[in-house]
Coordinates of C-alpha atoms (C1' of nucleotides) in Angstrom, one line a residue:
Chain J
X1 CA 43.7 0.2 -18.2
X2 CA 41.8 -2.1 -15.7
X3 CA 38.7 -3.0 -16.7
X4 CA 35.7 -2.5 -14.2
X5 CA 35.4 -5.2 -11.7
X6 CA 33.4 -2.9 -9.2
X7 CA 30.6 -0.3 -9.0
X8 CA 30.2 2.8 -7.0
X9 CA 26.7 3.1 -6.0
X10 CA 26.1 5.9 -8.2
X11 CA 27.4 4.0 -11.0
X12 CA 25.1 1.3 -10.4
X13 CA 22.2 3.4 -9.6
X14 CA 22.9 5.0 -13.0
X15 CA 23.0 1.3 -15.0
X16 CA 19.9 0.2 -13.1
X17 CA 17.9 2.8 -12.5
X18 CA 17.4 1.9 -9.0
X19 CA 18.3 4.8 -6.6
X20 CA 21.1 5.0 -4.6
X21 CA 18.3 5.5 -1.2
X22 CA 16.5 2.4 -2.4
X23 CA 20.2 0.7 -2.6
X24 CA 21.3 2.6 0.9
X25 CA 18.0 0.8 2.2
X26 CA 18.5 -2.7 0.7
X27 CA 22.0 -2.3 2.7
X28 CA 20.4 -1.5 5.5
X29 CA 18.0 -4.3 5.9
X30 CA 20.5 -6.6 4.8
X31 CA 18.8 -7.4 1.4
X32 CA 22.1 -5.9 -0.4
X33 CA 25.1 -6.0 1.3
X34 CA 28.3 -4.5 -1.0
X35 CA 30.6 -6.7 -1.0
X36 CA 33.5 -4.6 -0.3
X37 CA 34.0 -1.3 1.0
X38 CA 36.4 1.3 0.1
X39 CA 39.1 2.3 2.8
X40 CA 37.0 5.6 3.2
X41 CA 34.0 3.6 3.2
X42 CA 32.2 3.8 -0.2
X43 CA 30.6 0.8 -1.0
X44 CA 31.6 -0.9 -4.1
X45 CA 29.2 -3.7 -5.6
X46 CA 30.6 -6.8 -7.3
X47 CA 29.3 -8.7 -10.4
X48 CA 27.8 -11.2 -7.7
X49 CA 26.2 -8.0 -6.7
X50 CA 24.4 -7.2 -9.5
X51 CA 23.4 -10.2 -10.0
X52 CA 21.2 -10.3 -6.9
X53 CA 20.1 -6.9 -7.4
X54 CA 18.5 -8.1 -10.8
X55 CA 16.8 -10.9 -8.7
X56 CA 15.5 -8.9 -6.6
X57 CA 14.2 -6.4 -9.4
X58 CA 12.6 -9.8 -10.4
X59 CA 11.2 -10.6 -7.5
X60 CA 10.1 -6.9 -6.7
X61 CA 8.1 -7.0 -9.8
X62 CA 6.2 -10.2 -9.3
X63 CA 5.3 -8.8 -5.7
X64 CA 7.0 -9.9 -2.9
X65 CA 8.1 -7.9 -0.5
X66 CA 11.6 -7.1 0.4
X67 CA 12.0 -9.6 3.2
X68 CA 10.3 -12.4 1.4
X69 CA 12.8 -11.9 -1.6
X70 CA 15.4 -12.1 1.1
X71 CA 14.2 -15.4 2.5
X72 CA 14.1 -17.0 -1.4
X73 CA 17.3 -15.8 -2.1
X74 CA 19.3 -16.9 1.0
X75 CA 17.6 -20.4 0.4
X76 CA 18.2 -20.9 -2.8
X77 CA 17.0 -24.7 -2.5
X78 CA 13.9 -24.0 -1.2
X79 CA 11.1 -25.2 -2.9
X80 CA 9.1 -21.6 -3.6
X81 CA 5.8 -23.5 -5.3
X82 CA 4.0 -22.4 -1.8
X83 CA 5.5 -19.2 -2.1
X84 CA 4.0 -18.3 -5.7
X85 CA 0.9 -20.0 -4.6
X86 CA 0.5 -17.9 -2.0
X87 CA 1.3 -14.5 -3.9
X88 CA -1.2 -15.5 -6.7
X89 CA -3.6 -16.3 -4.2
X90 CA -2.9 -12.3 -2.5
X91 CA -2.8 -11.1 -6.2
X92 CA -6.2 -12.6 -6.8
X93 CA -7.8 -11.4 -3.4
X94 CA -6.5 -7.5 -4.8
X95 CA -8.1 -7.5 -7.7
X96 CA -11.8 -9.5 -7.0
X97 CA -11.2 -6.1 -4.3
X98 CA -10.4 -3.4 -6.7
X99 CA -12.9 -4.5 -9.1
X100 CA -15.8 -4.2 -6.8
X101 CA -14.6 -1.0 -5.8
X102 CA -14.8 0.1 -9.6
X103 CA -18.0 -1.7 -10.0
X104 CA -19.4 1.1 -6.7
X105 CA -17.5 3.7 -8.2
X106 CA -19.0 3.0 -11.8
X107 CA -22.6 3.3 -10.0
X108 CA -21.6 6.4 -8.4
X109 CA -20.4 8.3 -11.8
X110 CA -23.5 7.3 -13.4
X111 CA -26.0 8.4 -10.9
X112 CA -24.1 11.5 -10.3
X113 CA -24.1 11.9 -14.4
X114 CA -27.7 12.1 -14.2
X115 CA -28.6 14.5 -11.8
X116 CA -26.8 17.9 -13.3
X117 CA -26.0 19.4 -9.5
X118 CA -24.0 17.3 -8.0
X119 CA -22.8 18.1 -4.7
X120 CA -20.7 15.9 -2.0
X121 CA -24.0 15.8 -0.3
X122 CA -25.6 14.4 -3.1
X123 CA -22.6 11.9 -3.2
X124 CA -23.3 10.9 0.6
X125 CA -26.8 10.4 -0.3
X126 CA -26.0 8.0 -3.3
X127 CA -23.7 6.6 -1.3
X128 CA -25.9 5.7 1.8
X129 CA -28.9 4.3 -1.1
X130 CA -26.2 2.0 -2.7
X131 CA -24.9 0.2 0.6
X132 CA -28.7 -0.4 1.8
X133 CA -29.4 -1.5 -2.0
X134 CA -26.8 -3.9 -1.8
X135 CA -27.9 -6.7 0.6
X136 CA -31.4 -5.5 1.5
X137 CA -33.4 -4.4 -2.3
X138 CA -33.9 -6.4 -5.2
X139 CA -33.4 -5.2 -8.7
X140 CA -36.5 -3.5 -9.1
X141 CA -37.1 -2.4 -5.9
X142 CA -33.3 -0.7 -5.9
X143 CA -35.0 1.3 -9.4
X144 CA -37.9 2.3 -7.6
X145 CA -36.3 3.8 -4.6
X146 CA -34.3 5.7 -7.2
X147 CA -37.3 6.9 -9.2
X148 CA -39.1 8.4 -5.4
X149 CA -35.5 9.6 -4.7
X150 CA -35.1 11.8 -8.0
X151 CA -39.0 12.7 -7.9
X152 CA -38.5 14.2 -4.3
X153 CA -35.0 16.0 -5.1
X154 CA -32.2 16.2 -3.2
X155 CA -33.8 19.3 -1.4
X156 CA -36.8 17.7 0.1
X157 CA -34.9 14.9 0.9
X158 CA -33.1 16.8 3.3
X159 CA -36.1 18.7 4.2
X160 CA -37.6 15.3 5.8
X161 CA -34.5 14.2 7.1
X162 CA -34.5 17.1 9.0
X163 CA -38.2 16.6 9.9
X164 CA -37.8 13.1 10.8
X165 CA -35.1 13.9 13.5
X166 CA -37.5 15.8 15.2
X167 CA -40.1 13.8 15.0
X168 CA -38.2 10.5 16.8
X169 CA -37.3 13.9 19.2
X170 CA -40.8 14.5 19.9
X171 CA -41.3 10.2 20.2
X172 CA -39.0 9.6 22.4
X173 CA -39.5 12.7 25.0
X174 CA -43.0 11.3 24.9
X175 CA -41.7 8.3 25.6
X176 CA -39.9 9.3 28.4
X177 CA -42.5 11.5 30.0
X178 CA -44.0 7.4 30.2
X179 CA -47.2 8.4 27.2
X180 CA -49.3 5.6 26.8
X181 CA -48.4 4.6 23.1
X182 CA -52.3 5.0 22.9
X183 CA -52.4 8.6 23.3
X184 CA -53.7 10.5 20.9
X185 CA -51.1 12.4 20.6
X186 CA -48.5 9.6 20.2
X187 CA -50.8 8.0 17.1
X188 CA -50.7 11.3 15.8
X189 CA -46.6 10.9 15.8
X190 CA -47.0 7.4 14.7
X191 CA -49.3 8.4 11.8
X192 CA -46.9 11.5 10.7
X193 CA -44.3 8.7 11.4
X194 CA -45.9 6.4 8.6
X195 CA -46.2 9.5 6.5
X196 CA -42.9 10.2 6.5
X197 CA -42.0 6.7 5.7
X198 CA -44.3 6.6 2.8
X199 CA -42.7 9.3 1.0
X200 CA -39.4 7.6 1.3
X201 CA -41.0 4.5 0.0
X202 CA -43.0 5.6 -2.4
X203 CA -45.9 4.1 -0.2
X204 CA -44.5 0.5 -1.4
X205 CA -45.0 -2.0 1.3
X206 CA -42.0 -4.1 0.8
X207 CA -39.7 -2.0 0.7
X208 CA -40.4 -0.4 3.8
X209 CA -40.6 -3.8 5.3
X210 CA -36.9 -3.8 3.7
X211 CA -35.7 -1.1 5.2
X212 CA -37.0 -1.7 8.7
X213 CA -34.8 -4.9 8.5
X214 CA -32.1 -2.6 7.2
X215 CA -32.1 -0.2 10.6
X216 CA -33.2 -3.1 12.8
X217 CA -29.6 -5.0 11.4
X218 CA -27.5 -2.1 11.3
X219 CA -28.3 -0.3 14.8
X220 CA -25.5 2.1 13.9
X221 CA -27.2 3.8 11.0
X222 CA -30.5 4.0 13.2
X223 CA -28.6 5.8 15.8
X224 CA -28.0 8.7 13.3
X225 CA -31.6 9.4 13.4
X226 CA -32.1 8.7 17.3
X227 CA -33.8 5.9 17.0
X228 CA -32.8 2.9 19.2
X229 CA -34.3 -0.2 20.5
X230 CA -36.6 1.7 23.3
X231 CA -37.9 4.2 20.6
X232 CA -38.3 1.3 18.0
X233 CA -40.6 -0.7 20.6
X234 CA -42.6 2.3 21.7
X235 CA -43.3 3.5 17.8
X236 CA -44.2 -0.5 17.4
X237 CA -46.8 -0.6 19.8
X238 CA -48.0 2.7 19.0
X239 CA -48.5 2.0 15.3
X240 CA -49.9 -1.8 16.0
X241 CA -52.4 -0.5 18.0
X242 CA -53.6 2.0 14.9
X243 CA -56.6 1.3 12.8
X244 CA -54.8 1.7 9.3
X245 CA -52.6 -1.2 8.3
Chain F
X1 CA -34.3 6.9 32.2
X2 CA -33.0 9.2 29.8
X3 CA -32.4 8.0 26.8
X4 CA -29.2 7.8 24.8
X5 CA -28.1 10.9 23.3
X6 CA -24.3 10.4 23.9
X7 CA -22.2 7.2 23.1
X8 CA -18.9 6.8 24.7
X9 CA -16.0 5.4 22.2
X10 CA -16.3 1.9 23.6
X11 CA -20.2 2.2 22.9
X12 CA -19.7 3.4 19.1
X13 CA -16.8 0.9 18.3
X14 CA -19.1 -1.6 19.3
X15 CA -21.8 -0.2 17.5
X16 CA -20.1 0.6 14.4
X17 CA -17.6 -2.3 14.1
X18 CA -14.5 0.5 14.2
X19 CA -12.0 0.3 16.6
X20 CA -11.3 2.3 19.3
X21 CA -8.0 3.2 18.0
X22 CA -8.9 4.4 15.3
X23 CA -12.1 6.3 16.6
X24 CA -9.0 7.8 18.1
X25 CA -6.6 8.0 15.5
X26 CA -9.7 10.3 13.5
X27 CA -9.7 12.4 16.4
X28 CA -5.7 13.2 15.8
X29 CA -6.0 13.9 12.3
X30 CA -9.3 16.0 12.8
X31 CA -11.5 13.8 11.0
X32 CA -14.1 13.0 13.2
X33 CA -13.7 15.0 16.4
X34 CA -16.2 14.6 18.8
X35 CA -18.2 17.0 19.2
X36 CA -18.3 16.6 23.4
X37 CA -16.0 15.5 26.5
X38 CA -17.0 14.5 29.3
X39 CA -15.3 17.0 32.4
X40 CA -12.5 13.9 32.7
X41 CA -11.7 13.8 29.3
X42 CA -13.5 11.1 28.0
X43 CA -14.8 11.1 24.9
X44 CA -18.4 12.0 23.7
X45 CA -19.8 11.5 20.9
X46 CA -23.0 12.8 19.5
X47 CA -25.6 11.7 16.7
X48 CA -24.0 14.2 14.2
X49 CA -20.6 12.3 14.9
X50 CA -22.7 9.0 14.4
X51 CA -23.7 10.3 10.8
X52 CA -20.2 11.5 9.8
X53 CA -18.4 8.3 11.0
X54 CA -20.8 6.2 8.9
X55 CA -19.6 9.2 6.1
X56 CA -16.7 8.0 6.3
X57 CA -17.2 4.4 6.5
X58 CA -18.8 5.0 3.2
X59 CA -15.6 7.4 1.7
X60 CA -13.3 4.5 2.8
X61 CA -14.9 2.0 1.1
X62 CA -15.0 3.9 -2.1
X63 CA -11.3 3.4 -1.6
X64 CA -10.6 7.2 -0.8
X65 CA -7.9 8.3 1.9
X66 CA -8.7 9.8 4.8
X67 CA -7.8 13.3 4.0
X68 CA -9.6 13.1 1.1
X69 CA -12.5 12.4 2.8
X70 CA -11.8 15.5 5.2
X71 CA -12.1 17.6 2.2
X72 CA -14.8 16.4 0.7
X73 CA -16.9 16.0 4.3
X74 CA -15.6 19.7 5.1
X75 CA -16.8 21.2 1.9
X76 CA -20.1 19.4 1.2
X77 CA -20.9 22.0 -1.5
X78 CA -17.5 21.0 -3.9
X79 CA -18.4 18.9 -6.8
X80 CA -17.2 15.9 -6.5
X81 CA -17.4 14.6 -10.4
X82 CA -13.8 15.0 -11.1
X83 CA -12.4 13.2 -7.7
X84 CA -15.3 10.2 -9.0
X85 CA -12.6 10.2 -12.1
X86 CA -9.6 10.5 -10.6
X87 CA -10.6 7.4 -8.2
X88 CA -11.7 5.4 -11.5
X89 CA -8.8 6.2 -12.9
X90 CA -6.5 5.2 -9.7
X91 CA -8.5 1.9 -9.4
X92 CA -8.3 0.8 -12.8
X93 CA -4.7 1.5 -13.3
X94 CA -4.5 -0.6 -9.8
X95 CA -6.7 -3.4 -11.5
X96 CA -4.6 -3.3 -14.6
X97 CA -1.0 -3.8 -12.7
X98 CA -2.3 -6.6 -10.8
X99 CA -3.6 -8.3 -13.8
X100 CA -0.3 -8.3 -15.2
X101 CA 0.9 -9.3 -12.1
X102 CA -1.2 -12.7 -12.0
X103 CA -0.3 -12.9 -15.7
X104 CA 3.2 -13.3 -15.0
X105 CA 2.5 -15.0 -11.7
X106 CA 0.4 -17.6 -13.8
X107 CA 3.2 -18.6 -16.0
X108 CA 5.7 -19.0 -13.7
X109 CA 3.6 -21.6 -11.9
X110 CA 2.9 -23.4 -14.8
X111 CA 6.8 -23.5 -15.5
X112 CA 7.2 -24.5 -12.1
X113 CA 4.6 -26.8 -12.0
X114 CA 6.3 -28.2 -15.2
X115 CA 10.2 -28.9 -13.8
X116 CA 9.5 -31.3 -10.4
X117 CA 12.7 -29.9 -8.9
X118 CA 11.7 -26.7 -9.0
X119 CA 14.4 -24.5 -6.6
X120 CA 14.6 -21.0 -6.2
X121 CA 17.4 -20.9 -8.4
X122 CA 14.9 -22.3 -10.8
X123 CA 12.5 -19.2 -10.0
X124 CA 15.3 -16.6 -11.0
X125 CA 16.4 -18.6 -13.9
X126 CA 12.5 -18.3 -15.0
X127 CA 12.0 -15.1 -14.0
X128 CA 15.3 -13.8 -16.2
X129 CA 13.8 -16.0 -19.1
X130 CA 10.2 -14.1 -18.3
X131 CA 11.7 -10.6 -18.4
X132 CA 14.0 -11.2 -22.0
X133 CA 10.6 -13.1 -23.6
X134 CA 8.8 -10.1 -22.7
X135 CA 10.3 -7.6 -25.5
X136 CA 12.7 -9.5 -27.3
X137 CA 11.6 -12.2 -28.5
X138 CA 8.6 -13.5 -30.4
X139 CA 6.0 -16.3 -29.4
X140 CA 7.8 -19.5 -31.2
X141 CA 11.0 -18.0 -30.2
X142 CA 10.2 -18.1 -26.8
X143 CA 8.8 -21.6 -26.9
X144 CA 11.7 -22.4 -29.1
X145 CA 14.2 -20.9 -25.5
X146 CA 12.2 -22.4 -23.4
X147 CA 12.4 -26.3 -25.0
X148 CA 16.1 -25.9 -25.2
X149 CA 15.8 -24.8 -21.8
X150 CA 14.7 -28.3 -20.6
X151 CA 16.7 -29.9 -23.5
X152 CA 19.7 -28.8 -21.1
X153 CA 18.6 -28.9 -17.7
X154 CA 19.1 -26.4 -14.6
X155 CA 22.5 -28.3 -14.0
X156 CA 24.0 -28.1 -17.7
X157 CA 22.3 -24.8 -17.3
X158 CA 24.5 -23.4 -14.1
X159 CA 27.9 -24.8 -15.4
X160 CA 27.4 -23.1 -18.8
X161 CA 27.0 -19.7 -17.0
X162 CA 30.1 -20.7 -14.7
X163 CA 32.4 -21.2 -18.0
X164 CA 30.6 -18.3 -19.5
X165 CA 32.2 -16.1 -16.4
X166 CA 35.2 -17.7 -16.8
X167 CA 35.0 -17.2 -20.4
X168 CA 34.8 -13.8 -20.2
X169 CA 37.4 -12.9 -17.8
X170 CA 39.9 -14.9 -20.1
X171 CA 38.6 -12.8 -23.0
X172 CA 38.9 -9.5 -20.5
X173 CA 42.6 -10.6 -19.4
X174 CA 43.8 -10.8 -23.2
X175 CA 42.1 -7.6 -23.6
X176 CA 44.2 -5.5 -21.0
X177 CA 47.3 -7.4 -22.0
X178 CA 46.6 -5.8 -25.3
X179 CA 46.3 -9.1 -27.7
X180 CA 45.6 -8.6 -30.8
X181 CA 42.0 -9.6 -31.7
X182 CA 43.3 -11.7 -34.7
X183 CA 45.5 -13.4 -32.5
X184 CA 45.4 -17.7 -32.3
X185 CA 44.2 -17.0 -28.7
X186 CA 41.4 -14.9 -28.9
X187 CA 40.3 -16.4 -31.9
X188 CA 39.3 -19.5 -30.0
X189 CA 38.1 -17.8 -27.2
X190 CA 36.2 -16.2 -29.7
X191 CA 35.2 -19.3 -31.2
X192 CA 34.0 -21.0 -27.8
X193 CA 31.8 -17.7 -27.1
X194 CA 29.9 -18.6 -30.0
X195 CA 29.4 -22.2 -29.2
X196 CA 28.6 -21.2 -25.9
X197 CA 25.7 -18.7 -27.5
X198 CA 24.7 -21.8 -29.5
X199 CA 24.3 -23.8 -26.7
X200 CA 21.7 -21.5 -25.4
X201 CA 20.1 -20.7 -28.3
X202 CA 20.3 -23.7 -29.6
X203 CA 21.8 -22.9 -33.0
X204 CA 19.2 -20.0 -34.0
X205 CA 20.8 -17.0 -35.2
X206 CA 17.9 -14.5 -35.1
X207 CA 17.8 -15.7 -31.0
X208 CA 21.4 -14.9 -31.3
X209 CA 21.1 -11.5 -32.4
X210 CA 17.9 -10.8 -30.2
X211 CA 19.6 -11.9 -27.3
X212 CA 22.4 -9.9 -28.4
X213 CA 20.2 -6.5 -28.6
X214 CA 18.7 -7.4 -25.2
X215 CA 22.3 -7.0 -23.5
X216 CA 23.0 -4.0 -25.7
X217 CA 20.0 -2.1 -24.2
X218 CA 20.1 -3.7 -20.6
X219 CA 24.1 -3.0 -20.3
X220 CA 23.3 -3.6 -16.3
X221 CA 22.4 -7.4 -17.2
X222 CA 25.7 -8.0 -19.5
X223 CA 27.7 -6.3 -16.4
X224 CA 26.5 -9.5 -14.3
X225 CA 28.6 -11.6 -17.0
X226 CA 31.2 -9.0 -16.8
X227 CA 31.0 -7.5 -20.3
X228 CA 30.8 -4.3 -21.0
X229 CA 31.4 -1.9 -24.4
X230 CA 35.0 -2.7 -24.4
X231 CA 34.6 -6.2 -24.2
X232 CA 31.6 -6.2 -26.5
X233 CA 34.1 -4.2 -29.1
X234 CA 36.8 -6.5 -28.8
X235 CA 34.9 -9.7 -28.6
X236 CA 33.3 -8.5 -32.2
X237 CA 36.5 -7.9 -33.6
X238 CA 37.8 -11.0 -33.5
X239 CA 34.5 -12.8 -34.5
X240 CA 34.1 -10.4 -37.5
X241 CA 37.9 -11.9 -39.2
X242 CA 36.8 -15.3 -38.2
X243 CA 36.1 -17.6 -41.3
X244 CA 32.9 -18.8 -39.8
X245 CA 29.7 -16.5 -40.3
Chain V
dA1 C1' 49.1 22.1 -3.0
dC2 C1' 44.7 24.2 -3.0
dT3 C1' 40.1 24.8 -4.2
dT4 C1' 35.9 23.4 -6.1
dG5 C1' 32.1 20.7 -7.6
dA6 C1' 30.5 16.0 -7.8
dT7 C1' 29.8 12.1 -5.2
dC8 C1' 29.4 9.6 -1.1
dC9 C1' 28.5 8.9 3.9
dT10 C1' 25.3 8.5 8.1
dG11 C1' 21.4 9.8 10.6
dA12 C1' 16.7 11.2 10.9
dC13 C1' 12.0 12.7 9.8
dG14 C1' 7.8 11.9 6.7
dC15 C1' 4.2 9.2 4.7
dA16 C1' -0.9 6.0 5.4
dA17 C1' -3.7 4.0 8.5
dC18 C1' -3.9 2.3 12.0
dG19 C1' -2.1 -2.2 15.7
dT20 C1' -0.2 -2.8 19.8
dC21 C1' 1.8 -2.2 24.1
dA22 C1' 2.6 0.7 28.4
dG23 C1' 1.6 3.3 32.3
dG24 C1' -1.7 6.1 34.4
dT25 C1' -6.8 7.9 35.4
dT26 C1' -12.0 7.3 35.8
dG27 C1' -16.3 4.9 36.3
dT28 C1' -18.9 1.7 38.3
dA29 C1' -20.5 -2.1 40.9
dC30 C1' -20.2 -4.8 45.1
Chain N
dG1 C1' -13.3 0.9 50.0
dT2 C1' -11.8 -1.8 46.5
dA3 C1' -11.7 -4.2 42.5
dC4 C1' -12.2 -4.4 37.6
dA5 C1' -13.8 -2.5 33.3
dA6 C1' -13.3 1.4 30.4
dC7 C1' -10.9 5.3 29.1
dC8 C1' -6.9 8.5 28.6
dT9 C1' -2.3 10.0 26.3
dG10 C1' 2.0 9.0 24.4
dA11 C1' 5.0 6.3 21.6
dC12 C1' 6.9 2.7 18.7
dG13 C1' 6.1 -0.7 14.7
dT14 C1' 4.7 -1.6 10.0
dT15 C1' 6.3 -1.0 4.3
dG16 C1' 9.6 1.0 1.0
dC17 C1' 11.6 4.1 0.2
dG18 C1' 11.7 10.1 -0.6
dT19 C1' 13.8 14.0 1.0
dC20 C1' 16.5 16.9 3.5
dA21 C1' 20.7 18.0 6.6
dG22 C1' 25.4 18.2 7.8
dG23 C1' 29.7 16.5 6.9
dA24 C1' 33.5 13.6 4.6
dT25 C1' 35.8 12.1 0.1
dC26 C1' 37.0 12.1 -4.7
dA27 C1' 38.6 13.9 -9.2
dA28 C1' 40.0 17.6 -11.7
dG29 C1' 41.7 22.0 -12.7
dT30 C1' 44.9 25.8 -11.5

DNA sequence: ACTTGATCCTGACGCAACGTCAGGTTGTAC
DNA sequence: GTACAACCTGACGTTGCGTCAGGATCAAGT
């Protein structure tokens, strides 16, 4: 006829919800520590018990982690202002993150809307226009790039891509072979080179002044297309030397 | 004077900003392997690799995990539309919990900010009021808690809950002795319980009785009190033959 | 008393994306 | 030749448990 004083862990699992591995692991780290044991070894959980398991529920669901709850509740006179301070400050950080990421992905699903055939590559492509729209294009300039980019489609894109690797091939062996950048034939590379340029740009000025700051900030992405600091100087003189503008 | 076609891992971390580790750590999990070694081992990596890493860069920042990524990058003709959803849909429900989060974060502060000796005894205390306000009660009850609350103090507050304990085992002792619940005895016990319940809720009934339906559906809360459904039944008994309504 | 099914025990690996040693090999410059 | 930088391959740590695996205990029926 006693009434219950104790809890098996399945019990308690069962009134909480909380599983007994979650429990087994609060043991573990000393979060939860039964207070008594049976003779085989069961663990049976006092009132007491409970009672931190519900405040560490609490704590659980405002954020902290598990060794953080620990600390608050084996000081109960500290003063946890800081402590709430701090985990609205981490709260606030994750979502200003998060909602930028939605604000990218939202971009994404519209511009992938639009164009009916959308592949991964497509979503690479979007994705490579977007960073260099970020810092480097104003407004306008960002809708204009994206007008030239669904004029060419996503075929001829790669068709110049591909192109364009072979031409800073062809640059840079002249390069090597020590062409004067006044060569005919190296203006005729520089001229294709503008050319090529041009039908990125949409033969707009600034923004091809936009994205030469773009590769000539972000080495990296340059690299992809062989083009490094030796190239860049060689095209340079090459192209300043030209009669066109 | 051959120009760079190759970048060794040090070279690309630098270049790209990602550690070496974890140039690495893609090369374990097949996500960028390189695509040469030199005859000692070391690592090569080519322009392609270049292009893919900065891929990836792009994937991560999207919020996608690396083995997502190594599907998508793997099969660049798979539509990508519905995995555009599904990471909408992962990042909003992220935004959403952490809004809620700094909700409840936001109002413990101000609480806190509120009492000047704010413990961590205080924080539980608040947090237990947060998580009964949330379903139970309505707006001007909860204000209506919450100025009792600071009507009694966290020091009236702790000895309340101590007789309550005490209260309750004196109630559970009559119980397994087998009192009847119109006896003198448990008639007054009964009779403090109520003014113990009135203390709290400061006289309002319909607090009572929401109060009262927020420890019938969280029995794992009354256990912490030490009442349970034959308690609960016995305790009513002897309150529904007292005089007082 | 014996068996059986439910419950409980203690390891130990897995996950996600690397950080951080540790101990040994290569590359390169003087 | 020798030092020092850069690179290599393990392997453990982090966070909060989920998920077996193999074995002991409990409660109930026969």
């Amino acid at each position: 006829m006693a009434v219950k004083e104790q809890w098996k862990i399945g019990e308690l699992a069962k009134l909480t919800g909380i599983t007994m591995r979650t429990l087994h692991h609060y043991d573990q780290i000393g979060l939860l520590v039964p207070t008594l044991h049976s003779d085989s070894g069961h663990r049976l959980y006092s009132r007491q018990d409970i009672a931190r398991l519900q405040q560490i529920i609490g704590l659980k669901q405002l954020g902290f982690r598990l060794n953080e709850s620990k600390e608050l509740l084996n000081h109960p006179h500290f003063r946890p202002d800081e402590t709430i301070r701090l985990q609205l400050r981490r709260v606030n950080e994750q979502i200003l993150l998060h909602e930028e990421l939605r604000h990218r992905l939202e971009g994404l699903y519209e511009m992938l809307r639009i164009q009916e055939d959308a592949t991964v590559e497509q979503l690479i492509q979007t994705i490579k226009v977007m960073k260099m729209t970020e810092k480097y294009f104003t407004p306008d300039q960002m809708s204009k790039i994206r007008k030239q980019g669904e004029l060419l489609g996503s075929k001829k894109i790669k068709e110049i891509e591909n192109e364009w690797l072979s031409l800073v091939a062809k640059v840079r062996s002249e390069m090597e072979k020590d062409t004067s950048p006044q060569s005919c034939e190296v203006k005729a590379l520089a001229k294709r080179w503008k050319e090529l340029v041009n039908l990125f740009t949409g033969g707009d000025h600034d923004i091809a002044m936009s994205v030469k700051r773009y590769y000539a900030d972000n080495p990296d992405k340059a690299a992809e297309f062989g083009i490094d600091k030796q190239v860049w100087q060689y095209i340079s003189k090459a192209m300043a030397n030209s009669s066109e503008y």
